[in-house]
């Protein structure tokens, strides 16, 4: 067994592991990135203890990984979560040599695969491709990113004895959804009736875009809402209604798009709703911007999606009218427009992008895509384990809007409703990331304004500095 020990705390972890493995009878060899006497702190203590045990130690520069008899197990303790920037050429060459052994050697990374960013989960420009990674106390946020999956392998989260005062002083700000969040789904009483199952109104539709509000309305119905109506421009009501009598319609005006003149009547109509889905099929007609301006703020919790987000991006002042009971659900393109950047910048750090969106809009933000991120204005973030390429089709976002509107109408907090909707939406059509395991106990409250405290999520952590 070969253990690669880098110059920092991660290297100290590798040295400590070598001691324990030796005690269990394993044949270990340590490859040190610097002279044994130059390790300090805990790493230095472990290096001295390993020397007293007589463990074989060689300089890292003398490691030859291209030989015909590679180690059965290689432990990657080169770089920890304090790594940033790009790998030096010599380390990049070593990482490439390690990865070349993947089909013959079991590669095991400590805390995080070397070369992977603990914040974003991106390789810089490459990283160790591990069969398994053990991370300490809590999963680092980068390890939960979908970009990290090819490098992390099986993720093992193991406690290292951090005292409670330390955890209290440094609470987690990022969490991972767990499958048992579905237990918090509202359940209808056997004696319930449609009036008590939640009333949802979908505000949207325009000429050529009638399918989106219909999909949102049907999703709310299928999820359990008792009454669902679509508030739509008068000229598109027949097209929206055709063939689906279970979704009620309420036409406003005579045009094929909303104008500012219809806003007061629409506000009055949605005043009796428990939640609104605003935006599916709304369109981008210049007069629709005036409609949105006059309609906001809404008198009830709202999901804001699709063209409503594009109209918000055109005038950032409109976002201030959303209120804390709203949830925005942009895909990366819409998020980029809201943030005044490009898709590449959003995808480079999805957690930070979602947090910034939530802060700027003053409400919960759902950044859709593989590993959807749910964020709050105070900086909390929840990462979904769902990676579902078969959801990358037109209409998926509209279905999510309707599902989320149903959950908001069920008196769930915006945060819990968003988390539950995201997981539920992909539940039957997803391929879970194999590195997102069910570990830990913290979760989400289940009423309005609840915060992540129990059931359904697992904490992540910021990377510790090496």
Short mmCIF file of C-alpha atoms in Angstrom, two decimals:
data_model
loop_
_atom_site.label_atom_id
_atom_site.label_comp_id
_atom_site.label_asym_id
_atom_site.label_seq_id
_atom_site.Cartn_x
_atom_site.Cartn_y
_atom_site.Cartn_z
CA UNK A 1 0.00 0.00 0.00
CA UNK A 2 1.40 3.40 -1.02
CA UNK A 3 0.37 6.58 0.80
CA UNK A 4 1.18 9.93 -0.86
CA UNK A 5 1.65 12.59 1.83
CA UNK A 6 1.55 16.20 0.70
CA UNK A 7 3.19 19.11 2.54
CA UNK A 8 0.17 20.23 4.60
CA UNK A 9 -2.51 18.89 6.91
CA UNK A 10 -3.73 16.49 4.26
CA UNK A 11 -0.26 14.93 4.20
CA UNK A 12 -0.44 14.64 7.97
CA UNK A 13 -3.70 12.73 7.60
CA UNK A 14 -1.96 10.29 5.25
CA UNK A 15 0.90 9.80 7.73
CA UNK A 16 -1.55 9.20 10.59
CA UNK A 17 -3.45 6.69 8.47
CA UNK A 18 -0.20 4.87 7.69
CA UNK A 19 0.41 4.40 11.43
CA UNK A 20 -3.04 2.91 11.96
CA UNK A 21 -2.79 0.65 8.91
CA UNK A 22 0.60 -0.59 10.07
CA UNK A 23 -0.97 -1.46 13.40
CA UNK A 24 -3.56 -3.51 11.54
CA UNK A 25 -0.89 -5.48 9.71
CA UNK A 26 -0.86 -3.70 6.35
CA UNK A 27 2.39 -3.27 4.42
CA UNK A 28 2.67 0.50 3.99
CA UNK A 29 5.09 2.84 2.30
CA UNK A 30 4.95 6.60 2.83
CA UNK A 31 5.95 8.99 0.05
CA UNK A 32 6.65 12.38 1.64
CA UNK A 33 6.42 15.68 -0.21
CA UNK A 34 9.09 17.20 2.05
CA UNK A 35 11.72 16.07 4.51
CA UNK A 36 10.25 14.33 7.56
CA UNK A 37 11.71 16.90 9.93
CA UNK A 38 10.01 19.78 8.11
CA UNK A 39 6.49 18.68 8.95
CA UNK A 40 5.06 20.76 11.80
CA UNK A 41 2.05 20.68 14.09
CA UNK A 42 -0.10 17.56 14.02
CA UNK A 43 1.54 16.45 10.78
CA UNK A 44 4.97 16.72 12.42
CA UNK A 45 3.79 14.74 15.43
CA UNK A 46 2.54 11.94 13.19
CA UNK A 47 5.73 12.00 11.11
CA UNK A 48 7.86 11.56 14.23
CA UNK A 49 5.60 8.77 15.49
CA UNK A 50 5.78 7.01 12.12
CA UNK A 51 9.57 7.24 12.19
CA UNK A 52 9.66 5.64 15.64
CA UNK A 53 7.60 2.78 14.26
CA UNK A 54 10.13 2.34 11.49
CA UNK A 55 7.63 2.83 8.68
CA UNK A 56 9.24 2.92 5.21
CA UNK A 57 9.48 6.52 3.96
CA UNK A 58 10.69 7.78 0.59
CA UNK A 59 10.74 11.22 -1.02
CA UNK A 60 7.67 11.86 -3.18
CA UNK A 61 9.91 12.77 -6.13
CA UNK A 62 11.26 9.22 -6.17
CA UNK A 63 7.87 7.59 -6.52
CA UNK A 64 7.62 5.58 -9.75
CA UNK A 65 4.02 4.77 -10.62
CA UNK A 66 4.61 3.39 -14.09
CA UNK A 67 6.18 0.16 -12.89
CA UNK A 68 4.70 -3.22 -13.75
CA UNK A 69 3.68 -4.02 -10.14
CA UNK A 70 1.60 -1.06 -8.92
CA UNK A 71 0.34 -0.94 -5.31
CA UNK A 72 -2.92 -2.67 -4.49
CA UNK A 73 -4.13 0.49 -2.75
CA UNK A 74 -2.94 4.06 -3.25
CA UNK A 75 -3.95 6.69 -0.69
CA UNK A 76 -4.14 10.23 -2.00
CA UNK A 77 -3.09 12.64 0.73
CA UNK A 78 -1.40 15.19 -1.52
CA UNK A 79 -3.64 18.25 -1.32
CA UNK A 80 -6.56 19.08 0.92
CA UNK A 81 -9.43 21.54 0.86
CA UNK A 82 -7.12 24.52 1.23
CA UNK A 83 -5.95 24.03 -2.35
CA UNK A 84 -6.85 26.80 -4.79
CA UNK A 85 -5.68 27.91 -8.20
CA UNK A 86 -4.15 25.40 -10.59
CA UNK A 87 -1.87 22.43 -9.98
CA UNK A 88 1.83 23.01 -10.49
CA UNK A 89 3.19 21.09 -13.50
CA UNK A 90 4.98 18.54 -11.30
CA UNK A 91 1.86 17.85 -9.25
CA UNK A 92 -0.30 17.71 -12.38
CA UNK A 93 2.06 15.07 -13.80
CA UNK A 94 1.84 13.10 -10.55
CA UNK A 95 -1.98 13.26 -10.52
CA UNK A 96 -2.04 12.06 -14.12
CA UNK A 97 0.23 9.15 -13.18
CA UNK A 98 -2.05 8.25 -10.26
CA UNK A 99 -5.10 8.28 -12.51
CA UNK A 100 -3.35 6.01 -15.00
CA UNK A 101 -3.43 3.30 -12.31
CA UNK A 102 -7.21 3.44 -11.89
CA UNK A 103 -7.85 0.09 -13.60
CA UNK A 104 -5.19 -1.73 -11.53
CA UNK A 105 -5.11 0.07 -8.17
CA UNK A 106 -7.78 1.06 -5.65
CA UNK A 107 -7.38 4.84 -5.28
CA UNK A 108 -8.58 6.29 -1.99
CA UNK A 109 -8.60 10.07 -1.34
CA UNK A 110 -8.45 11.74 2.06
CA UNK A 111 -10.91 14.60 2.63
CA UNK A 112 -11.00 15.54 -1.07
CA UNK A 113 -9.36 14.27 -4.27
CA UNK A 114 -6.19 16.27 -4.88
CA UNK A 115 -6.70 19.00 -7.45
CA UNK A 116 -10.43 19.36 -6.80
CA UNK A 117 -11.79 22.66 -5.48
CA UNK A 118 -13.48 22.25 -2.12
CA UNK A 119 -15.76 25.18 -2.94
CA UNK A 120 -16.86 24.54 -6.52
CA UNK A 121 -16.08 20.85 -7.11
CA UNK A 122 -14.12 21.63 -10.27
CA UNK A 123 -10.76 20.18 -11.23
CA UNK A 124 -7.85 22.58 -11.65
CA UNK A 125 -7.26 21.56 -14.41
CA UNK A 126 -7.30 17.87 -13.43
CA UNK A 127 -7.77 15.97 -10.18
CA UNK A 128 -7.28 12.52 -8.74
CA UNK A 129 -9.99 10.11 -9.86
CA UNK A 130 -10.70 8.19 -6.67
CA UNK A 131 -12.67 5.00 -6.18
CA UNK A 132 -13.73 6.38 -2.80
CA UNK A 133 -13.20 9.54 -0.76
CA UNK A 134 -13.43 9.85 3.00
CA UNK A 135 -14.22 13.37 4.14
CA UNK A 136 -14.14 14.51 7.72
CA UNK A 137 -17.06 15.64 9.90
CA UNK A 138 -19.15 16.98 7.00
CA UNK A 139 -19.05 16.87 3.22
CA UNK A 140 -17.31 19.88 1.74
CA UNK A 141 -19.57 21.87 -0.56
CA UNK A 142 -17.46 21.09 -3.62
CA UNK A 143 -17.90 17.36 -3.05
CA UNK A 144 -21.67 17.69 -3.55
CA UNK A 145 -21.33 19.40 -6.94
CA UNK A 146 -22.20 17.25 -9.93
CA UNK A 147 -18.89 18.24 -11.51
CA UNK A 148 -17.12 16.43 -8.66
CA UNK A 149 -18.82 13.07 -9.17
CA UNK A 150 -16.22 11.58 -11.58
CA UNK A 151 -13.43 12.32 -9.09
CA UNK A 152 -15.01 11.60 -5.70
CA UNK A 153 -16.28 8.06 -6.23
CA UNK A 154 -18.08 6.74 -3.17
CA UNK A 155 -18.26 9.50 -0.56
CA UNK A 156 -17.79 8.50 3.08
CA UNK A 157 -18.48 11.14 5.72
CA UNK A 158 -16.82 10.29 9.03
CA UNK A 159 -16.70 12.20 12.34
CA UNK A 160 -13.35 13.29 13.77
CA UNK A 161 -14.54 14.46 17.17
CA UNK A 162 -15.13 18.18 16.68
CA UNK A 163 -16.49 19.52 19.97
CA UNK A 164 -19.99 20.93 20.13
CA UNK A 165 -18.88 24.55 20.87
CA UNK A 166 -16.89 24.55 17.63
CA UNK A 167 -19.91 23.37 15.64
CA UNK A 168 -22.09 25.97 17.36
CA UNK A 169 -19.66 28.76 16.59
CA UNK A 170 -19.35 27.68 12.96
CA UNK A 171 -22.79 26.40 11.87
CA UNK A 172 -23.27 24.75 8.51
CA UNK A 173 -24.55 26.97 5.72
CA UNK A 174 -24.92 24.27 3.09
CA UNK A 175 -26.91 21.03 3.16
CA UNK A 176 -27.66 18.04 0.95
CA UNK A 177 -31.17 16.75 0.35
CA UNK A 178 -31.87 13.22 1.53
CA UNK A 179 -34.56 10.87 0.23
CA UNK A 180 -36.50 10.99 3.49
CA UNK A 181 -37.48 14.60 2.81
CA UNK A 182 -40.49 13.14 1.00
CA UNK A 183 -41.88 12.19 4.41
CA UNK A 184 -42.65 15.88 4.90
CA UNK A 185 -45.00 15.94 1.91
CA UNK A 186 -48.46 17.21 2.91
CA UNK A 187 -50.98 14.42 3.29
CA UNK A 188 -54.65 15.05 2.64
CA UNK A 189 -57.08 14.05 5.35
CA UNK A 190 -59.47 11.23 4.36
CA UNK A 191 -62.41 13.53 5.10
CA UNK A 192 -60.92 16.52 3.32
CA UNK A 193 -62.55 18.43 0.47
CA UNK A 194 -61.34 20.46 -2.47
CA UNK A 195 -61.70 23.75 -0.66
CA UNK A 196 -59.27 22.65 2.00
CA UNK A 197 -56.69 21.12 -0.34
CA UNK A 198 -55.31 24.44 -1.52
CA UNK A 199 -56.21 26.83 -4.29
CA UNK A 200 -53.52 27.57 -6.87
CA UNK A 201 -53.67 30.19 -9.60
CA UNK A 202 -51.30 30.08 -12.57
CA UNK A 203 -50.77 33.53 -14.06
CA UNK A 204 -49.38 33.19 -17.56
CA UNK A 205 -49.99 32.27 -21.15
CA UNK A 206 -49.71 34.31 -24.31
CA UNK A 207 -50.17 33.75 -28.03
CA UNK A 208 -48.23 30.59 -28.96
CA UNK A 209 -47.33 29.80 -25.34
CA UNK A 210 -50.42 28.15 -23.89
CA UNK A 211 -48.85 24.80 -23.03
CA UNK A 212 -46.69 26.20 -20.22
CA UNK A 213 -49.49 27.43 -17.91
CA UNK A 214 -51.47 24.29 -18.63
CA UNK A 215 -48.54 22.07 -17.60
CA UNK A 216 -48.09 24.09 -14.40
CA UNK A 217 -51.79 23.83 -13.58
CA UNK A 218 -51.92 20.10 -14.23
CA UNK A 219 -48.84 19.60 -12.04
CA UNK A 220 -50.52 21.42 -9.15
CA UNK A 221 -53.60 19.24 -9.58
CA UNK A 222 -51.65 15.99 -9.77
CA UNK A 223 -49.70 16.99 -6.67
CA UNK A 224 -52.93 17.37 -4.69
CA UNK A 225 -54.26 20.91 -5.02
CA UNK A 226 -58.05 21.01 -4.75
CA UNK A 227 -58.70 23.96 -7.08
CA UNK A 228 -56.45 25.18 -9.88
CA UNK A 229 -57.19 28.11 -12.18
CA UNK A 230 -55.23 29.69 -14.99
CA UNK A 231 -55.45 33.47 -15.27
CA UNK A 232 -54.68 34.15 -18.93
CA UNK A 233 -55.09 36.73 -21.69
CA UNK A 234 -58.55 36.54 -23.22
CA UNK A 235 -57.43 35.65 -26.74
CA UNK A 236 -55.67 32.45 -25.64
CA UNK A 237 -58.26 31.02 -23.23
CA UNK A 238 -59.78 28.60 -25.74
CA UNK A 239 -56.38 27.20 -26.74
CA UNK A 240 -55.34 26.81 -23.12
CA UNK A 241 -58.57 25.21 -22.00
CA UNK A 242 -59.07 22.75 -24.85
CA UNK A 243 -59.14 19.16 -23.69
CA UNK A 244 -58.38 19.82 -20.02
CA UNK A 245 -61.59 20.69 -18.15
CA UNK A 246 -60.01 20.03 -14.76
CA UNK A 247 -57.94 23.25 -15.01
CA UNK A 248 -60.30 26.22 -14.72
CA UNK A 249 -59.57 29.38 -16.70
CA UNK A 250 -60.21 33.05 -16.10
CA UNK A 251 -59.62 35.28 -19.13
CA UNK A 252 -58.58 38.92 -18.81
CA UNK A 253 -58.77 41.42 -21.63
CA UNK A 254 -59.05 40.56 -25.29
CA UNK A 255 -55.41 40.55 -26.44
CA UNK A 256 -53.03 37.63 -26.83
CA UNK A 257 -50.82 38.97 -24.02
CA UNK A 258 -51.23 40.72 -20.69
CA UNK A 259 -51.11 44.50 -20.42
CA UNK A 260 -50.97 46.85 -17.43
CA UNK A 261 -54.71 47.40 -17.75
CA UNK A 262 -55.44 43.82 -16.64
CA UNK A 263 -53.19 43.92 -13.56
CA UNK A 264 -55.79 45.22 -11.02
CA UNK A 265 -58.34 42.57 -12.01
CA UNK A 266 -55.73 39.81 -11.90
CA UNK A 267 -54.60 40.97 -8.45
CA UNK A 268 -58.17 40.83 -7.22
CA UNK A 269 -58.60 37.34 -8.69
CA UNK A 270 -55.48 35.89 -7.06
CA UNK A 271 -56.26 37.49 -3.69
CA UNK A 272 -58.31 34.44 -2.79
CA UNK A 273 -55.60 31.98 -3.80
CA UNK A 274 -53.27 30.14 -1.42
CA UNK A 275 -50.38 30.39 -3.88
CA UNK A 276 -49.61 31.69 -7.38
CA UNK A 277 -47.36 30.40 -10.16
CA UNK A 278 -46.38 33.52 -12.10
CA UNK A 279 -44.61 33.37 -15.44
CA UNK A 280 -45.28 30.13 -17.39
CA UNK A 281 -45.89 31.18 -20.99
CA UNK A 282 -46.19 34.84 -19.98
CA UNK A 283 -44.25 35.98 -23.05
CA UNK A 284 -42.01 38.98 -23.57
CA UNK A 285 -44.32 41.45 -25.26
CA UNK A 286 -43.28 45.01 -24.32
CA UNK A 287 -46.70 45.65 -22.77
CA UNK A 288 -46.33 42.60 -20.50
CA UNK A 289 -43.53 44.35 -18.63
CA UNK A 290 -46.05 47.00 -17.54
CA UNK A 291 -48.42 44.25 -16.44
CA UNK A 292 -45.76 42.71 -14.18
CA UNK A 293 -44.83 46.13 -12.81
CA UNK A 294 -48.45 46.83 -11.85
CA UNK A 295 -49.18 43.30 -10.60
CA UNK A 296 -46.36 43.07 -8.03
CA UNK A 297 -46.33 42.61 -5.11
CA UNK A 298 -48.69 39.66 -5.02
CA UNK A 299 -51.01 39.17 -2.03
CA UNK A 300 -50.01 35.53 -1.47
CA UNK A 301 -46.96 33.22 -1.74
CA UNK A 302 -45.74 32.95 -5.31
CA UNK A 303 -43.49 30.92 -7.59
CA UNK A 304 -41.87 33.25 -10.12
CA UNK A 305 -40.56 31.50 -13.22
CA UNK A 306 -39.90 31.68 -16.94
CA UNK A 307 -40.70 34.96 -18.69
CA UNK A 308 -41.55 36.66 -15.41
CA UNK A 309 -37.88 36.19 -14.51
CA UNK A 310 -36.77 37.68 -17.81
CA UNK A 311 -38.95 40.72 -17.16
CA UNK A 312 -37.45 41.02 -13.67
CA UNK A 313 -33.97 40.93 -15.20
CA UNK A 314 -34.88 43.82 -17.51
CA UNK A 315 -35.48 46.05 -14.47
CA UNK A 316 -33.82 44.86 -11.23
CA UNK A 317 -36.05 47.20 -9.17
CA UNK A 318 -38.96 44.85 -9.82
CA UNK A 319 -37.27 42.10 -7.80
CA UNK A 320 -37.70 44.17 -4.62
CA UNK A 321 -41.46 43.68 -4.95
CA UNK A 322 -41.34 39.89 -4.69
CA UNK A 323 -41.22 39.57 -0.90
CA UNK A 324 -39.90 36.79 1.36
CA UNK A 325 -42.84 34.45 0.66
CA UNK A 326 -41.84 34.14 -2.99
CA UNK A 327 -39.61 31.56 -4.69
CA UNK A 328 -37.79 32.22 -7.96
CA UNK A 329 -36.87 29.23 -10.13
CA UNK A 330 -34.39 30.26 -12.86
CA UNK A 331 -32.43 27.94 -15.10
CA UNK A 332 -28.77 28.97 -15.68
CA UNK A 333 -29.65 31.23 -18.62
CA UNK A 334 -32.30 33.12 -16.65
CA UNK A 335 -29.96 33.26 -13.65
CA UNK A 336 -27.25 34.78 -15.81
CA UNK A 337 -29.63 37.50 -17.01
CA UNK A 338 -30.75 38.25 -13.44
CA UNK A 339 -27.13 38.50 -12.28
CA UNK A 340 -25.90 40.43 -15.30
CA UNK A 341 -23.32 37.78 -16.20
CA UNK A 342 -23.08 34.73 -18.46
CA UNK A 343 -24.00 31.08 -18.09
CA UNK A 344 -20.37 29.99 -17.70
CA UNK A 345 -19.96 32.23 -14.65
CA UNK A 346 -23.16 30.86 -13.09
CA UNK A 347 -22.11 27.26 -13.67
CA UNK A 348 -18.58 27.90 -12.36
CA UNK A 349 -19.97 28.33 -8.82
CA UNK A 350 -23.61 27.32 -8.63
CA UNK A 351 -23.90 27.65 -4.86
CA UNK A 352 -22.62 31.21 -4.86
CA UNK A 353 -24.80 32.12 -7.83
CA UNK A 354 -27.91 30.79 -6.06
CA UNK A 355 -27.02 32.62 -2.86
CA UNK A 356 -26.51 35.89 -4.73
CA UNK A 357 -29.84 35.49 -6.52
CA UNK A 358 -31.64 34.88 -3.23
CA UNK A 359 -29.99 37.89 -1.61
CA UNK A 360 -30.72 40.25 -4.50
CA UNK A 361 -34.34 39.16 -4.85
CA UNK A 362 -34.98 38.86 -1.10
CA UNK A 363 -36.52 35.41 -1.39
CA UNK A 364 -35.71 31.73 -1.82
CA UNK A 365 -33.94 31.00 -5.11
CA UNK A 366 -33.96 27.66 -6.93
CA UNK A 367 -31.13 27.41 -9.46
CA UNK A 368 -32.25 24.57 -11.70
CA UNK A 369 -29.99 22.08 -13.45
CA UNK A 370 -28.03 18.93 -12.50
CA UNK A 371 -27.66 19.15 -8.73
CA UNK A 372 -30.27 21.92 -8.32
CA UNK A 373 -29.37 24.44 -5.61
CA UNK A 374 -31.94 26.01 -3.27
CA UNK A 375 -30.68 29.12 -1.46
CA UNK A 376 -32.01 31.67 1.02
CA UNK A 377 -31.22 35.39 1.37
CA UNK A 378 -29.18 34.74 4.53
CA UNK A 379 -26.79 32.45 2.66
CA UNK A 380 -28.07 28.97 3.44
CA UNK A 381 -27.96 26.56 0.52
CA UNK A 382 -29.37 23.09 -0.09
CA UNK A 383 -28.03 20.88 -2.89
CA UNK A 384 -30.19 18.24 -4.54
CA UNK A 385 -28.68 14.81 -5.31
CA UNK A 386 -30.87 14.50 -8.39
CA UNK A 387 -29.13 14.36 -11.76
CA UNK A 388 -31.84 13.75 -14.36
CA UNK A 389 -30.90 14.46 -17.98
CA UNK A 390 -34.33 13.23 -19.04
CA UNK A 391 -35.79 16.30 -17.30
CA UNK A 392 -33.90 18.51 -19.78
CA UNK A 393 -36.97 18.92 -21.99
CA UNK A 394 -39.38 21.74 -22.61
CA UNK A 395 -42.08 21.93 -19.94
CA UNK A 396 -40.11 20.43 -17.05
CA UNK A 397 -39.71 23.84 -15.43
CA UNK A 398 -43.44 24.52 -15.77
CA UNK A 399 -44.22 21.24 -14.01
CA UNK A 400 -41.84 22.22 -11.20
CA UNK A 401 -43.58 25.60 -10.88
CA UNK A 402 -46.98 23.97 -10.48
CA UNK A 403 -45.68 21.42 -8.00
CA UNK A 404 -43.97 24.13 -5.97
CA UNK A 405 -47.10 26.31 -6.03
CA UNK A 406 -49.08 23.39 -4.61
CA UNK A 407 -46.61 23.01 -1.74
CA UNK A 408 -46.65 26.74 -1.00
CA UNK A 409 -50.44 26.54 -0.93
CA UNK A 410 -50.10 23.79 1.70
CA UNK A 411 -48.64 26.31 4.19
CA UNK A 412 -45.09 25.01 3.94
CA UNK A 413 -42.26 27.49 4.34
CA UNK A 414 -40.79 28.72 1.03
CA UNK A 415 -37.51 26.93 1.85
CA UNK A 416 -39.10 23.59 2.65
CA UNK A 417 -41.56 23.85 -0.23
CA UNK A 418 -38.71 24.52 -2.66
CA UNK A 419 -36.57 21.65 -1.35
CA UNK A 420 -39.44 19.19 -1.37
CA UNK A 421 -40.56 20.27 -4.85
CA UNK A 422 -37.07 19.92 -6.29
CA UNK A 423 -36.64 16.41 -4.91
CA UNK A 424 -40.18 15.27 -5.69
CA UNK A 425 -39.95 16.64 -9.23
CA UNK A 426 -37.04 14.36 -10.07
CA UNK A 427 -37.96 11.44 -7.85
CA UNK A 428 -39.37 9.16 -10.55
CA UNK A 429 -37.05 10.24 -13.35
CA UNK A 430 -33.61 10.62 -11.85
CA UNK A 431 -30.24 8.94 -11.60
CA UNK A 432 -28.87 9.72 -8.12
CA UNK A 433 -25.24 10.74 -7.84
CA UNK A 434 -23.52 7.75 -6.26
CA UNK A 435 -21.43 9.99 -4.03
CA UNK A 436 -24.42 11.66 -2.33
CA UNK A 437 -25.17 9.22 0.46
CA UNK A 438 -27.73 9.33 3.23
CA UNK A 439 -25.72 10.44 6.22
CA UNK A 440 -26.25 12.81 9.13
CA UNK A 441 -29.38 13.99 10.89
CA UNK A 442 -30.07 17.72 10.39
CA UNK A 443 -33.00 18.67 8.16
CA UNK A 444 -35.79 21.12 7.46
CA UNK A 445 -38.65 22.45 9.53
CA UNK A 446 -42.08 21.84 8.05
CA UNK A 447 -44.06 25.03 8.51
CA UNK A 448 -43.89 28.54 7.13
CA UNK A 449 -40.62 30.37 7.91
CA UNK A 450 -38.99 27.13 9.05
CA UNK A 451 -35.19 26.84 8.86
CA UNK A 452 -33.02 23.76 8.23
CA UNK A 453 -33.00 21.91 11.55
CA UNK A 454 -34.18 18.33 11.18
CA UNK A 455 -35.30 15.64 8.72
CA UNK A 456 -34.39 15.44 5.10
CA UNK A 457 -31.04 17.15 4.69
CA UNK A 458 -27.43 16.40 5.52
CA UNK A 459 -24.96 19.18 6.39
CA UNK A 460 -22.13 20.17 4.13
CA UNK A 461 -19.28 22.35 5.32
CA UNK A 462 -16.88 24.93 4.06
CA UNK A 463 -13.47 23.47 3.27
CA UNK A 464 -11.03 23.60 6.12
CA UNK A 465 -7.74 25.31 5.41
CA UNK A 466 -4.70 23.08 5.05
#
